[in-house]
Amino acid sequence: DTEVTQTPKHLVMGMTNKKSLKCEQHMGHRAMYWYKQKAKKPPELMFVYSYEKLSINESVPSRFSPECPNSSLLNLHLHALQPEDSALYLCASSQDRVAGAFYEQYFGPGTRLTVT
Amino acid sequence: ILNVEQSPQSLHVQEGDSTNFTCSFPSSNFYALHWYRWETAKSPEALFVMTLNGDEKKKGRISATLNTKEGYSYLYIKGSQPEDSATYLCAFGHGGGTSYGKLTFGQGTILTVHP
């Protein structure tokens, strides 16, 4: 099974809401990633988890809070977002963090987030 | 800030045409170059990962070359089919120190193959 699943597919939230995005993989990968993609722009890395520990935070605002409860699951908790945070949020995984540079990353289909 | 540039931004071809596009990246501190295909409403899917200067990789009608000394990679599609319509993304794979695992993507080339 080489699938990365993400839920929900679509999410609309107000600026005062708290919501979470979920990502799951069952490939035994030990590195997991969150990317943000705005329209007509390339995906931008937000966070990298390696062996369930946060390894890279690309200076993401604290209103985005990642969590890796176990090696298969990655969450992104959202609170007090702004309309400019509306984007496609992609999750990816790789065998480990070093492999993520030198081997392919496996991507989920993304969650389309709209902040109103 | 590391710049990864792709050209052209979009391309329309007829079924059966062969086509190619370019990815440019900094030649210093090179570790790996990834190509992904991203069809609408689907997940980005890896095509190739190349690490060595002069690498050539092939998957069916799609092939890619890598020149790390001058900082570019070409992706070729032979005999384009409508199902090849997608956005093709290249990404610079970072290595070393705290950057392992980081991919910096280009803007992508949107390919449309007309029947």
Short mmCIF file of C-alpha atoms in Angstrom, two decimals:
data_model
loop_
_atom_site.label_atom_id
_atom_site.label_comp_id
_atom_site.label_asym_id
_atom_site.label_seq_id
_atom_site.Cartn_x
_atom_site.Cartn_y
_atom_site.Cartn_z
CA ASP A 1 0.00 0.00 0.00
CA THR A 2 1.72 3.19 -1.21
CA GLU A 3 -1.14 5.49 -0.36
CA VAL A 4 -1.10 8.61 1.79
CA THR A 5 -4.60 9.59 2.86
CA GLN A 6 -5.75 13.01 3.99
CA THR A 7 -8.99 14.08 5.62
CA PRO A 8 -11.05 16.08 5.13
CA LYS A 9 -10.87 16.74 1.38
CA HIS A 10 -12.40 20.18 1.84
CA LEU A 11 -12.70 22.40 4.90
CA VAL A 12 -14.33 25.77 5.36
CA MET A 13 -13.67 27.50 8.66
CA GLY A 14 -14.16 30.88 10.24
CA MET A 15 -11.31 32.89 11.69
CA THR A 16 -12.30 32.00 15.25
CA ASN A 17 -12.69 28.26 14.65
CA LYS A 18 -10.36 25.47 15.68
CA LYS A 19 -10.03 22.58 13.27
CA SER A 20 -7.57 19.81 12.45
CA LEU A 21 -6.25 18.21 9.28
CA LYS A 22 -5.30 14.56 9.35
CA CYS A 23 -2.79 12.57 7.34
CA GLU A 24 -2.14 8.84 7.49
CA GLN A 25 0.29 6.40 5.86
CA HIS A 26 0.90 2.71 6.39
CA MET A 27 4.14 2.29 4.46
CA GLY A 28 6.31 2.23 7.57
CA HIS A 29 7.74 5.63 6.65
CA ARG A 30 9.45 7.48 9.49
CA ALA A 31 9.39 10.98 7.96
CA MET A 32 6.24 12.97 7.34
CA TYR A 33 5.79 16.43 5.84
CA TRP A 34 3.24 19.25 5.61
CA TYR A 35 3.28 21.49 2.53
CA LYS A 36 1.12 24.50 1.70
CA GLN A 37 0.21 25.31 -1.88
CA LYS A 38 -1.52 28.51 -2.95
CA ALA A 39 -3.02 28.91 -6.40
CA LYS A 40 -0.48 29.16 -9.22
CA LYS A 41 2.40 28.78 -6.73
CA PRO A 42 4.61 25.78 -5.99
CA PRO A 43 4.11 23.70 -2.84
CA GLU A 44 6.04 25.20 0.08
CA LEU A 45 7.37 23.10 2.94
CA MET A 46 5.91 23.90 6.36
CA PHE A 47 7.02 21.13 8.73
CA VAL A 48 9.01 17.90 8.72
CA TYR A 49 8.66 15.18 11.34
CA SER A 50 11.32 12.53 11.64
CA TYR A 51 10.76 9.54 13.93
CA GLU A 52 7.80 11.40 15.43
CA LYS A 53 9.92 14.42 16.37
CA LEU A 54 9.64 17.83 14.74
CA SER A 55 12.80 18.29 12.65
CA ILE A 56 12.06 21.27 10.44
CA ASN A 57 9.72 24.22 11.06
CA GLU A 58 9.94 26.67 8.17
CA SER A 59 9.09 29.66 10.39
CA VAL A 60 5.40 28.83 10.23
CA PRO A 61 3.06 31.06 12.33
CA SER A 62 1.96 29.51 15.61
CA ARG A 63 -1.67 29.42 14.48
CA PHE A 64 -0.56 26.23 12.69
CA SER A 65 0.35 23.52 15.19
CA PRO A 66 1.61 20.15 13.92
CA GLU A 67 1.41 16.93 15.86
CA CYS A 68 2.70 13.42 15.17
CA PRO A 69 0.97 11.05 17.63
CA ASN A 70 2.55 7.95 16.11
CA SER A 71 4.63 6.92 13.12
CA SER A 72 1.59 6.54 10.84
CA LEU A 73 -0.33 9.67 11.69
CA LEU A 74 0.29 13.38 11.23
CA ASN A 75 -2.09 16.13 12.28
CA LEU A 76 -2.15 19.85 11.61
CA HIS A 77 -4.14 21.82 14.18
CA LEU A 78 -5.53 25.13 12.98
CA HIS A 79 -6.60 28.03 15.18
CA ALA A 80 -7.36 31.69 14.53
CA LEU A 81 -6.47 31.44 10.86
CA GLN A 82 -6.57 34.35 8.45
CA PRO A 83 -8.22 34.41 5.00
CA GLU A 84 -4.75 34.42 3.42
CA ASP A 85 -4.19 30.96 4.92
CA SER A 86 -6.71 29.58 2.43
CA ALA A 87 -4.75 27.07 0.36
CA LEU A 88 -4.28 23.39 -0.48
CA TYR A 89 -2.47 21.59 2.35
CA LEU A 90 -0.51 18.56 1.20
CA CYS A 91 0.92 15.81 3.36
CA ALA A 92 3.80 13.60 2.24
CA SER A 93 5.93 10.81 3.65
CA SER A 94 9.27 9.19 2.96
CA GLN A 95 11.26 6.29 4.37
CA ASP A 96 13.18 8.69 6.57
CA ARG A 97 14.28 12.31 6.47
CA VAL A 98 17.54 11.68 4.65
CA ALA A 99 15.71 9.50 2.15
CA GLY A 100 13.23 12.32 1.64
CA ALA A 101 15.96 14.29 -0.10
CA PHE A 102 17.39 11.44 -2.15
CA TYR A 103 14.33 9.30 -2.82
CA GLU A 104 10.77 10.06 -3.80
CA GLN A 105 8.28 11.48 -1.39
CA TYR A 106 4.75 10.04 -1.42
CA PHE A 107 2.01 12.65 -1.40
CA GLY A 108 -1.61 12.65 -0.34
CA PRO A 109 -4.29 14.39 -2.43
CA GLY A 110 -4.45 17.38 -0.10
CA THR A 111 -7.06 19.23 1.93
CA ARG A 112 -8.55 22.35 0.30
CA LEU A 113 -8.92 24.89 3.12
CA THR A 114 -11.00 28.02 2.88
CA VAL A 115 -10.90 30.55 5.73
CA THR A 116 -13.84 32.94 5.81
CA ILE B 1 16.52 31.82 -0.91
CA LEU B 2 16.99 28.95 -3.34
CA ASN B 3 15.31 29.48 -6.75
CA VAL B 4 14.06 26.60 -8.83
CA GLU B 5 12.77 27.78 -12.19
CA GLN B 6 10.71 25.85 -14.72
CA SER B 7 9.94 26.73 -18.30
CA PRO B 8 7.66 27.04 -20.07
CA GLN B 9 4.87 27.82 -17.59
CA SER B 10 2.35 26.09 -19.84
CA LEU B 11 2.38 24.11 -23.03
CA HIS B 12 -0.33 22.97 -25.43
CA VAL B 13 0.54 20.14 -27.83
CA GLN B 14 -1.31 17.82 -30.14
CA GLU B 15 -1.60 14.10 -29.49
CA GLY B 16 1.46 12.37 -30.88
CA ASP B 17 3.77 15.38 -30.53
CA SER B 18 6.97 15.03 -28.56
CA THR B 19 7.72 17.74 -26.05
CA ASN B 20 10.23 18.78 -23.44
CA PHE B 21 10.53 21.20 -20.60
CA THR B 22 13.28 22.58 -18.42
CA CYS B 23 14.07 22.87 -14.74
CA SER B 24 16.89 25.19 -13.62
CA PHE B 25 18.40 25.11 -10.16
CA PRO B 26 21.53 26.33 -8.36
CA SER B 27 24.50 24.16 -9.25
CA SER B 28 26.20 24.68 -5.88
CA ASN B 29 25.36 22.36 -2.96
CA PHE B 30 23.42 20.04 -5.25
CA TYR B 31 22.07 16.85 -3.69
CA ALA B 32 19.10 15.60 -5.73
CA LEU B 33 16.58 16.65 -8.34
CA HIS B 34 13.04 15.28 -8.27
CA TRP B 35 10.36 15.27 -10.99
CA TYR B 36 6.70 14.84 -10.06
CA ARG B 37 3.55 14.61 -12.19
CA TRP B 38 0.42 16.15 -10.69
CA GLU B 39 -2.90 15.43 -12.35
CA THR B 40 -5.92 17.51 -11.38
CA ALA B 41 -7.68 16.25 -8.23
CA LYS B 42 -4.99 13.62 -7.64
CA SER B 43 -1.81 13.35 -5.55
CA PRO B 44 1.55 14.44 -6.94
CA GLU B 45 3.29 11.29 -8.17
CA ALA B 46 7.04 10.85 -8.37
CA LEU B 47 8.48 10.28 -11.83
CA PHE B 48 12.22 10.40 -11.22
CA VAL B 49 14.80 11.26 -8.62
CA MET B 50 18.27 11.96 -10.00
CA THR B 51 21.44 12.54 -8.06
CA LEU B 52 24.42 12.18 -10.41
CA ASN B 53 25.60 14.55 -13.11
CA GLY B 54 24.79 13.01 -16.46
CA ASP B 55 21.99 10.82 -15.04
CA GLU B 56 19.39 9.79 -17.57
CA LYS B 57 16.21 8.08 -16.43
CA LYS B 58 13.31 6.65 -18.42
CA LYS B 59 9.82 5.46 -17.60
CA GLY B 60 7.82 4.44 -20.65
CA ARG B 61 7.56 7.45 -22.97
CA ILE B 62 8.94 9.86 -20.38
CA SER B 63 12.63 10.44 -19.81
CA ALA B 64 14.77 12.96 -17.96
CA THR B 65 18.36 14.14 -18.01
CA LEU B 66 20.43 15.94 -15.41
CA ASN B 67 23.30 18.41 -15.69
CA THR B 68 24.41 19.39 -12.20
CA LYS B 69 27.42 21.43 -13.37
CA GLU B 70 25.25 23.93 -15.23
CA GLY B 71 22.19 23.44 -13.04
CA TYR B 72 19.44 22.13 -15.31
CA SER B 73 17.30 19.10 -15.98
CA TYR B 74 15.16 18.30 -19.01
CA LEU B 75 12.00 16.22 -19.02
CA TYR B 76 11.01 14.69 -22.36
CA ILE B 77 7.70 13.15 -23.35
CA LYS B 78 7.67 11.17 -26.59
CA GLY B 79 4.41 10.81 -28.50
CA SER B 80 2.26 12.78 -26.03
CA GLN B 81 -1.13 11.33 -25.15
CA PRO B 82 -4.15 13.14 -23.63
CA GLU B 83 -3.54 11.23 -20.38
CA ASP B 84 -0.15 12.97 -20.11
CA SER B 85 -2.00 16.23 -19.43
CA ALA B 86 -0.86 17.32 -15.98
CA THR B 87 1.36 19.75 -14.12
CA TYR B 88 4.98 18.62 -14.09
CA LEU B 89 6.92 19.80 -11.05
CA CYS B 90 10.61 19.63 -10.42
CA ALA B 91 12.02 19.92 -6.93
CA PHE B 92 15.51 20.46 -5.52
CA GLY B 93 16.21 17.93 -2.78
CA HIS B 94 18.22 19.43 0.05
CA GLY B 95 20.83 17.43 1.87
CA GLY B 96 23.14 18.06 4.73
CA GLY B 97 22.68 19.32 8.24
CA THR B 98 19.22 20.47 9.19
CA SER B 99 17.85 20.51 5.64
CA TYR B 100 17.60 16.81 4.92
CA GLY B 101 14.20 15.95 3.50
CA LYS B 102 13.41 19.45 2.36
CA LEU B 103 12.18 19.84 -1.23
CA THR B 104 12.08 23.24 -2.92
CA PHE B 105 9.67 23.10 -5.85
CA GLY B 106 9.60 24.98 -9.11
CA GLN B 107 6.39 26.63 -10.30
CA GLY B 108 5.58 23.73 -12.58
CA THR B 109 4.86 23.33 -16.29
CA ILE B 110 1.19 22.77 -17.14
CA LEU B 111 0.96 20.40 -20.11
CA THR B 112 -2.26 20.04 -22.10
CA VAL B 113 -2.36 17.38 -24.82
CA HIS B 114 -5.17 17.88 -27.30
CA PRO B 115 -6.68 14.82 -29.06
#
